[in-house]
XYZ file of C-alpha atoms in Angstrom:
329
model
C -53.410 -49.876 11.361
C -53.595 -48.456 14.879
C -55.067 -50.815 17.433
C -58.425 -49.630 18.812
C -58.668 -50.181 22.552
C -61.856 -50.873 24.462
C -64.377 -48.061 24.849
C -63.443 -45.390 27.353
C -65.686 -45.600 30.469
C -66.423 -41.856 30.312
C -68.034 -42.414 26.898
C -70.285 -45.081 28.432
C -71.196 -42.803 31.345
C -71.938 -39.887 29.024
C -74.124 -42.075 26.795
C -76.060 -43.337 29.811
C -76.764 -39.801 30.995
C -77.630 -38.551 27.505
C -80.235 -41.247 26.873
C -82.571 -39.408 29.254
C -83.063 -36.810 26.504
C -84.338 -39.048 23.711
C -83.585 -38.280 20.093
C -86.489 -38.373 17.622
C -89.125 -38.612 20.360
C -91.773 -37.405 17.881
C -90.928 -39.877 15.142
C -89.850 -39.519 11.555
C -91.341 -36.063 10.999
C -91.971 -34.744 7.486
C -92.275 -37.916 5.405
C -92.621 -36.043 2.112
C -89.375 -34.197 2.796
C -87.563 -37.448 3.622
C -88.746 -38.913 0.314
C -87.554 -35.816 -1.563
C -84.117 -35.982 0.054
C -83.756 -39.659 -0.840
C -84.591 -38.925 -4.471
C -82.556 -35.728 -4.889
C -78.895 -35.129 -5.654
C -77.849 -32.787 -2.825
C -75.580 -29.740 -3.039
C -75.732 -29.433 -6.828
C -76.400 -25.693 -6.661
C -74.200 -23.161 -4.933
C -75.916 -21.335 -2.058
C -76.841 -17.714 -2.867
C -74.341 -15.059 -1.746
C -74.648 -13.800 1.816
C -73.754 -10.497 3.482
C -73.410 -11.149 7.219
C -74.266 -8.349 9.618
C -71.618 -8.071 12.348
C -71.711 -6.551 15.791
C -69.017 -4.122 16.870
C -65.916 -6.024 18.032
C -65.416 -6.556 21.746
C -62.305 -7.681 23.556
C -62.579 -11.086 25.239
C -59.577 -12.915 26.720
C -57.246 -11.040 24.443
C -59.246 -11.724 21.282
C -61.558 -9.591 19.188
C -65.023 -11.157 19.118
C -67.842 -10.268 16.746
C -71.273 -11.875 16.492
C -72.921 -12.056 13.103
C -76.136 -13.173 11.459
C -77.293 -13.967 7.941
C -80.365 -15.645 6.415
C -79.802 -19.389 6.046
C -79.624 -20.534 2.421
C -81.936 -23.406 3.457
C -85.353 -21.760 3.557
C -87.086 -25.002 4.555
C -85.764 -24.804 8.105
C -88.122 -24.181 11.010
C -88.841 -20.442 11.361
C -86.786 -20.237 14.555
C -83.747 -21.657 12.742
C -83.784 -19.602 9.541
C -81.368 -16.962 10.816
C -77.810 -18.279 10.987
C -75.683 -17.133 13.932
C -71.901 -17.064 13.746
C -69.150 -15.907 16.122
C -65.904 -14.512 14.708
C -62.722 -14.823 16.787
C -59.673 -12.888 15.648
C -56.326 -11.704 16.978
C -57.322 -8.343 15.559
C -53.873 -7.338 14.374
C -51.199 -8.497 11.978
C -51.698 -10.554 8.814
C -54.198 -13.394 8.904
C -52.742 -16.904 8.640
C -56.042 -18.149 7.253
C -59.675 -18.489 8.191
C -61.521 -21.598 9.359
C -65.232 -22.279 9.732
C -65.734 -24.528 12.775
C -68.949 -26.579 12.977
C -70.598 -27.807 16.171
C -70.860 -31.349 17.505
C -74.071 -33.208 18.283
C -76.093 -31.430 21.022
C -73.448 -28.695 21.259
C -75.346 -25.469 21.830
C -73.673 -22.075 21.925
C -70.049 -21.190 21.285
C -68.302 -21.568 24.637
C -66.854 -25.070 24.136
C -65.344 -24.267 20.750
C -64.092 -20.895 21.998
C -62.149 -22.587 24.793
C -60.850 -25.377 22.561
C -59.667 -23.383 19.578
C -58.849 -19.926 20.979
C -55.088 -20.674 20.760
C -55.435 -20.788 16.971
C -57.065 -17.360 16.903
C -54.226 -15.971 19.033
C -51.811 -17.320 16.400
C -53.544 -15.284 13.694
C -56.062 -17.797 12.329
C -59.516 -16.239 12.115
C -62.197 -18.607 13.434
C -65.861 -18.551 12.441
C -68.043 -20.639 14.770
C -71.462 -21.448 13.307
C -74.438 -22.298 15.528
C -76.209 -25.375 14.159
C -79.820 -25.035 13.000
C -82.155 -26.269 15.774
C -79.559 -25.594 18.491
C -79.115 -22.749 20.974
C -80.260 -19.433 19.542
C -81.919 -21.391 16.728
C -83.872 -23.889 18.829
C -87.576 -24.258 17.887
C -90.242 -23.690 20.520
C -90.976 -26.914 22.382
C -87.644 -28.604 21.694
C -85.759 -29.584 24.840
C -82.066 -28.821 24.555
C -80.213 -30.358 21.648
C -82.408 -33.481 21.442
C -84.060 -33.033 18.044
C -87.676 -34.144 17.979
C -87.830 -35.804 14.551
C -85.557 -37.479 12.037
C -86.519 -34.933 9.372
C -85.401 -32.116 11.708
C -82.009 -33.800 11.986
C -81.677 -34.136 8.209
C -82.636 -30.478 7.810
C -80.044 -29.501 10.415
C -77.315 -31.384 8.544
C -78.275 -29.901 5.182
C -78.370 -26.453 6.777
C -74.933 -26.922 8.360
C -73.339 -27.705 5.011
C -75.117 -24.990 3.033
C -74.377 -22.343 5.653
C -70.724 -23.366 5.820
C -70.500 -23.199 2.027
C -72.111 -19.761 1.965
C -69.834 -18.441 4.710
C -66.733 -19.816 2.975
C -67.791 -18.138 -0.277
C -68.221 -14.849 1.589
C -64.785 -15.213 3.177
C -63.251 -15.857 -0.219
C -64.977 -12.756 -1.618
C -63.551 -10.749 1.287
C -60.029 -11.684 0.273
C -59.224 -14.614 2.573
C -56.890 -16.667 0.411
C -56.367 -19.674 2.705
C -59.606 -21.273 3.928
C -60.561 -24.321 5.929
C -63.443 -26.064 7.629
C -63.291 -28.156 10.782
C -65.428 -29.814 13.407
C -65.591 -32.496 16.059
C -67.862 -35.567 15.919
C -70.973 -34.582 13.928
C -69.246 -31.287 13.206
C -66.350 -33.276 11.768
C -68.656 -35.296 9.512
C -70.315 -32.142 8.219
C -66.953 -30.411 7.790
C -65.767 -33.349 5.688
C -68.962 -33.271 3.632
C -68.558 -29.527 3.104
C -65.012 -30.048 1.860
C -66.227 -32.743 -0.522
C -68.805 -30.476 -2.208
C -66.836 -27.195 -2.343
C -65.032 -27.016 -5.715
C -62.215 -24.701 -4.540
C -59.171 -25.863 -2.526
C -60.169 -26.158 1.106
C -58.366 -27.376 4.204
C -60.370 -29.756 6.371
C -59.816 -31.088 9.876
C -62.326 -33.895 10.492
C -61.964 -34.625 14.204
C -63.469 -37.787 15.737
C -65.434 -38.420 12.545
C -65.533 -41.050 9.819
C -66.946 -41.936 6.428
C -70.501 -42.881 7.394
C -72.755 -41.722 10.234
C -74.839 -44.906 10.016
C -73.024 -46.994 12.661
C -72.941 -43.971 14.977
C -76.745 -43.791 15.045
C -77.571 -47.479 14.731
C -74.816 -49.317 16.635
C -72.648 -47.001 18.754
C -73.317 -45.408 22.115
C -75.365 -42.612 20.535
C -77.964 -45.229 19.542
C -78.796 -45.582 23.254
C -80.594 -42.234 22.948
C -82.989 -43.540 20.290
C -86.064 -45.561 21.257
C -86.204 -47.570 18.034
C -89.360 -49.502 18.959
C -91.235 -46.246 19.575
C -89.775 -44.704 16.433
C -91.343 -47.491 14.374
C -94.861 -46.548 15.527
C -97.661 -49.038 16.224
C -95.657 -52.038 14.956
C -92.904 -51.324 17.498
C -90.409 -53.160 15.322
C -87.086 -51.809 16.581
C -84.974 -53.494 13.916
C -87.182 -52.197 11.131
C -86.768 -48.667 12.459
C -83.025 -49.130 12.898
C -82.737 -50.304 9.285
C -84.734 -47.374 7.923
C -82.739 -44.851 9.936
C -79.562 -46.377 8.522
C -80.840 -45.974 4.957
C -81.652 -42.316 5.575
C -78.315 -41.435 7.142
C -76.391 -43.388 4.525
C -77.279 -40.572 2.148
C -74.537 -38.612 3.948
C -71.952 -41.385 3.575
C -68.813 -39.659 2.341
C -68.028 -42.627 0.108
C -70.910 -41.355 -2.061
C -69.024 -38.107 -2.700
C -65.686 -37.436 -4.398
C -62.682 -36.527 -2.255
C -62.002 -32.818 -1.699
C -60.072 -31.015 -4.397
C -56.901 -31.010 -2.287
C -57.021 -34.126 -0.039
C -53.425 -33.610 1.112
C -54.813 -30.612 3.058
C -57.107 -32.950 5.018
C -56.138 -34.063 8.524
C -58.273 -36.738 10.204
C -58.108 -37.410 13.937
C -59.464 -40.640 15.450
C -59.760 -41.654 19.118
C -58.515 -45.138 19.979
C -61.113 -45.604 22.744
C -64.069 -43.989 20.962
C -67.434 -45.523 21.839
C -69.395 -43.275 19.486
C -67.461 -43.211 16.191
C -65.906 -46.549 15.148
C -62.239 -46.325 14.240
C -62.968 -48.378 11.130
C -65.068 -45.506 9.804
C -62.194 -43.051 10.127
C -59.951 -45.579 8.384
C -62.545 -45.836 5.603
C -62.559 -42.062 5.150
C -58.753 -41.994 5.091
C -58.779 -44.708 2.396
C -61.385 -42.799 0.354
C -59.350 -39.593 0.563
C -55.925 -40.462 -0.883
C -53.032 -38.401 0.515
C -55.045 -37.330 3.564
C -53.316 -37.709 6.932
C -54.762 -39.856 9.732
C -53.713 -39.241 13.327
C -54.701 -41.260 16.395
C -55.058 -40.031 19.977
C -55.277 -42.350 22.987
C -58.591 -41.048 24.328
C -62.321 -41.586 24.278
C -64.788 -39.525 22.279
C -65.662 -37.334 25.257
C -62.312 -37.179 27.038
C -60.435 -36.098 23.900
C -62.262 -32.770 24.099
C -60.391 -32.074 27.335
C -57.155 -34.054 27.141
C -56.287 -33.698 23.450
C -56.991 -30.055 22.726
C -53.443 -29.428 21.563
C -53.715 -32.297 19.075
C -57.079 -31.057 17.788
C -55.732 -27.522 17.332
C -52.644 -28.914 15.600
C -54.826 -30.756 13.090
C -56.568 -27.515 12.082
C -53.298 -25.553 12.013
C -51.522 -28.152 9.880
C -54.418 -28.582 7.450
C -54.530 -24.821 6.842
C -50.781 -24.693 6.297
C -51.099 -27.230 3.465
C -54.002 -25.823 1.493
C -53.413 -23.949 -1.730
C -53.890 -20.203 -1.317
C -56.320 -18.669 -3.815
C -57.291 -15.118 -4.666
C-alpha cells in the first residue's frame, strides 16, 4: 500500500476559494425525484440510439476539431440541459488507435482544460470525445452561477445524465465501426467514467483518474464538503449532521461497490494522488480491490496540482487502458 502524505496546500487553498460559490444553496430540490432514485435500479435499460449532428471540421493546433450535439437520453433534465454537447478531437489521418469518451470534473465548464490535457493522445491517433456535463457551460440553467449546482436533485440528475450520455455516445461509436473503446475522466469525471464502465456490457477500457469507489466521503468529509452549508441544507432545524448523513445516503447510491466490475477489469487503470485532499486514497484502494486485475498507479501530487504536473501520467493511463481492451466489431 502506497503511503498517503499530508494534503497538498494547493488543495486547501483551492477549497477555500471554492467555498464562496456554495453547492446546493437552494436545498434538496425535487424530493419526489430523490425518492424515485432511491427506490429504482438505475441503468437497467440501454439508452435509445443517438445520431449526433457534427459541425464541419476545423484545424486547431494540428488537430481536427468538430462540435456535435444530440438529445440527451435523460429527458428529465432541465430544459437548458437537454441537448448534449460534445467536442471531437482527431488527428484526422491514418488509422484510429481507438476512441475514448472523456467526462468532465466537478465545476469544469467547457472543453479547454481537457483539450490541453489530452491533446497528445489525439495526436497519437486516439479519437477523443469530450462531453459537456448537464448543468455546466453551454448546458447551464438560467439563474445558476457557474458550476455550483443549486440543489442536490440537480446534481443527481447531472450524474445520471453523464452516464447515460456516455453510454449512448459509446454505442454510437461502436455502430460507426470503432472497435476499441474507452471512457475516462478526472475526479467526478473519473467516478462517472468508472460507473459507465460498470454498466456497459461490452468490453470497455476505463481510466479513472483521481477517483475512488464511493463519492460519499468526498462530499461529506473531504475538502469539497467546505462548499456545502450543511446547517442551511437541513432547513429550519439547521441540523448539520442530519443533513450530512442524508447527503451521504443519497450519494451512496453511486457507490461502485454496489455494481459489478467492468467486463474486462484488466483494461482499467486507476490513478490516485498521494496528497489528495478531495478524494481519499483509501477509496481508490477500495475500487482497486473491487475490480480484480485492475491496475492502480500513484502520483506524488495533490488533487489540483496533478492536473498540471502529472499530465503525462494521466495521458499514459488512458493510452495503456485502451491498449489492453478487447477489440470488438
